[in-house]
Amino acid sequence: MPIDPTLPYDDQNIFAKILRGEVPCKKVHEDDHVLAFHDINPQAPTHVLVIPKAAFVSWDDFSARGTDEQIAAFVRGVGEIARMLGLVEPGYRLLANVGLDAHQEVPHLHVHLFAGRKLGPMLMTA
Ligand code: 5GP
């Protein structure tokens, strides 16, 4: 079910539980600001989710309320993870779903990082 991105942050969401260590994940990378882990239902050979450690519902929430330091740390973190995984030369795709029409399911900001095959001009699903 897609979530309403205008609602306040819900600290019982699955990614909040992963951040608190209450739910396991296949960790790719972690630093003070960012956690990256493999998606449980991968849509590409590499499908990693990158999340900030702070409580933001969506990209909209983050871009409105995040501090410059948080935003810089997250953007740099995503780039560093892609470089660490060796994805710059073959290429990769970033995706952040926001809200109902985009079918955002988890109300904690996450960027999908897809790679490992020819991804085509767009990642479209019906
Ligand atoms: P969204 O539709 O919100 O952009 O994407 C949510 C993503 O989170 C989906 O790709 C889904 O497979 C993934 N996901 C949902 N629950 C879990 C979980 O418990 N663990 C992991 N690793 N991924 C999850």
PDB file of N, CA and C and ligand atoms in Angstrom, residues 14-15 18 23 37-41 47 49 97 103-106 110 112, ligand 1:
ATOM      1  N   ILE A  14       9.203   0.050   8.882  1.00  0.00           N
ATOM      2  CA  ILE A  14      10.167  -1.054   8.823  1.00  0.00           C
ATOM      3  C   ILE A  14      11.616  -0.566   8.758  1.00  0.00           C
ATOM      4  N   PHE A  15      11.863   0.547   8.092  1.00  0.00           N
ATOM      5  CA  PHE A  15      13.252   1.019   7.996  1.00  0.00           C
ATOM      6  C   PHE A  15      13.715   1.625   9.331  1.00  0.00           C
ATOM      7  N   ILE A  18      14.795  -1.345  11.155  1.00  0.00           N
ATOM      8  CA  ILE A  18      16.111  -1.787  10.671  1.00  0.00           C
ATOM      9  C   ILE A  18      17.207  -0.893  11.271  1.00  0.00           C
ATOM     10  N   VAL A  23      15.045  -5.263  13.250  1.00  0.00           N
ATOM     11  CA  VAL A  23      14.799  -6.110  12.082  1.00  0.00           C
ATOM     12  C   VAL A  23      16.137  -6.224  11.341  1.00  0.00           C
ATOM     13  N   PHE A  37      21.585  -1.030   2.446  1.00  0.00           N
ATOM     14  CA  PHE A  37      21.353  -2.468   2.567  1.00  0.00           C
ATOM     15  C   PHE A  37      20.629  -2.967   1.324  1.00  0.00           C
ATOM     16  N   HIS A  38      20.712  -4.285   1.105  1.00  0.00           N
ATOM     17  CA  HIS A  38      20.087  -4.873  -0.075  1.00  0.00           C
ATOM     18  C   HIS A  38      18.570  -4.894   0.081  1.00  0.00           C
ATOM     19  N   ASP A  39      17.875  -4.554  -1.006  1.00  0.00           N
ATOM     20  CA  ASP A  39      16.416  -4.636  -1.016  1.00  0.00           C
ATOM     21  C   ASP A  39      15.994  -6.097  -0.881  1.00  0.00           C
ATOM     22  N   ILE A  40      14.939  -6.342  -0.125  1.00  0.00           N
ATOM     23  CA  ILE A  40      14.469  -7.691   0.132  1.00  0.00           C
ATOM     24  C   ILE A  40      13.832  -8.320  -1.117  1.00  0.00           C
ATOM     25  N   ASN A  41      13.437  -7.498  -2.057  1.00  0.00           N
ATOM     26  CA  ASN A  41      12.772  -7.961  -3.283  1.00  0.00           C
ATOM     27  C   ASN A  41      13.438  -7.290  -4.489  1.00  0.00           C
ATOM     28  N   HIS A  47      20.432  -4.152  -6.184  1.00  0.00           N
ATOM     29  CA  HIS A  47      19.323  -3.269  -5.776  1.00  0.00           C
ATOM     30  C   HIS A  47      19.543  -2.967  -4.298  1.00  0.00           C
ATOM     31  N   LEU A  49      19.205  -0.172  -1.083  1.00  0.00           N
ATOM     32  CA  LEU A  49      18.469   0.963  -0.538  1.00  0.00           C
ATOM     33  C   LEU A  49      19.409   1.772   0.347  1.00  0.00           C
ATOM     34  N   ASN A  97      10.968   7.278  -4.621  1.00  0.00           N
ATOM     35  CA  ASN A  97       9.518   7.399  -4.759  1.00  0.00           C
ATOM     36  C   ASN A  97       8.990   8.301  -3.661  1.00  0.00           C
ATOM     37  N   HIS A 103       3.933   5.316  -5.619  1.00  0.00           N
ATOM     38  CA  HIS A 103       3.806   4.054  -4.883  1.00  0.00           C
ATOM     39  C   HIS A 103       4.904   3.888  -3.830  1.00  0.00           C
ATOM     40  N   GLN A 104       5.194   4.963  -3.103  1.00  0.00           N
ATOM     41  CA  GLN A 104       6.108   4.848  -1.962  1.00  0.00           C
ATOM     42  C   GLN A 104       5.452   3.988  -0.900  1.00  0.00           C
ATOM     43  N   GLU A 105       6.136   2.909  -0.505  1.00  0.00           N
ATOM     44  CA  GLU A 105       5.540   1.975   0.453  1.00  0.00           C
ATOM     45  C   GLU A 105       6.077   2.143   1.871  1.00  0.00           C
ATOM     46  N   VAL A 106       7.302   2.603   1.983  1.00  0.00           N
ATOM     47  CA  VAL A 106       7.921   2.728   3.311  1.00  0.00           C
ATOM     48  C   VAL A 106       8.110   4.220   3.621  1.00  0.00           C
ATOM     49  N   HIS A 110      14.158   6.857   1.352  1.00  0.00           N
ATOM     50  CA  HIS A 110      15.127   5.894   0.821  1.00  0.00           C
ATOM     51  C   HIS A 110      15.354   6.170  -0.649  1.00  0.00           C
ATOM     52  N   HIS A 112      16.605   4.183  -4.001  1.00  0.00           N
ATOM     53  CA  HIS A 112      16.925   2.887  -4.603  1.00  0.00           C
ATOM     54  C   HIS A 112      18.128   3.081  -5.516  1.00  0.00           C
TER      55      HIS A 112
HETATM   56  P1  5GP B   1       9.234   2.128  -2.088  1.00  0.00           P
HETATM   57  O1  5GP B   1       8.100   1.538  -2.874  1.00  0.00           O
HETATM   58  O2  5GP B   1       8.773   2.663  -0.759  1.00  0.00           O
HETATM   59  O3  5GP B   1      10.018   3.134  -2.894  1.00  0.00           O
HETATM   60  O4  5GP B   1      10.254   0.960  -1.830  1.00  0.00           O
HETATM   61  C1  5GP B   1      10.291   0.193  -0.654  1.00  0.00           C
HETATM   62  C2  5GP B   1      11.286  -0.917  -0.870  1.00  0.00           C
HETATM   63  O5  5GP B   1      11.585  -1.487   0.379  1.00  0.00           O
HETATM   64  C3  5GP B   1      10.765  -2.042  -1.783  1.00  0.00           C
HETATM   65  O6  5GP B   1      11.637  -2.186  -2.891  1.00  0.00           O
HETATM   66  C4  5GP B   1      10.759  -3.262  -0.859  1.00  0.00           C
HETATM   67  O7  5GP B   1      11.145  -4.458  -1.518  1.00  0.00           O
HETATM   68  C5  5GP B   1      11.747  -2.871   0.217  1.00  0.00           C
HETATM   69  N1  5GP B   1      11.489  -3.472   1.516  1.00  0.00           N
HETATM   70  C6  5GP B   1      10.310  -3.511   2.183  1.00  0.00           C
HETATM   71  N2  5GP B   1      10.445  -4.132   3.372  1.00  0.00           N
HETATM   72  C7  5GP B   1      11.753  -4.469   3.460  1.00  0.00           C
HETATM   73  C8  5GP B   1      12.515  -5.126   4.478  1.00  0.00           C
HETATM   74  O8  5GP B   1      12.019  -5.525   5.529  1.00  0.00           O
HETATM   75  N3  5GP B   1      13.838  -5.301   4.224  1.00  0.00           N
HETATM   76  C9  5GP B   1      14.427  -4.879   3.070  1.00  0.00           C
HETATM   77  N4  5GP B   1      15.740  -5.101   2.925  1.00  0.00           N
HETATM   78  N5  5GP B   1      13.741  -4.244   2.095  1.00  0.00           N
HETATM   79  C10 5GP B   1      12.419  -4.041   2.286  1.00  0.00           C
END
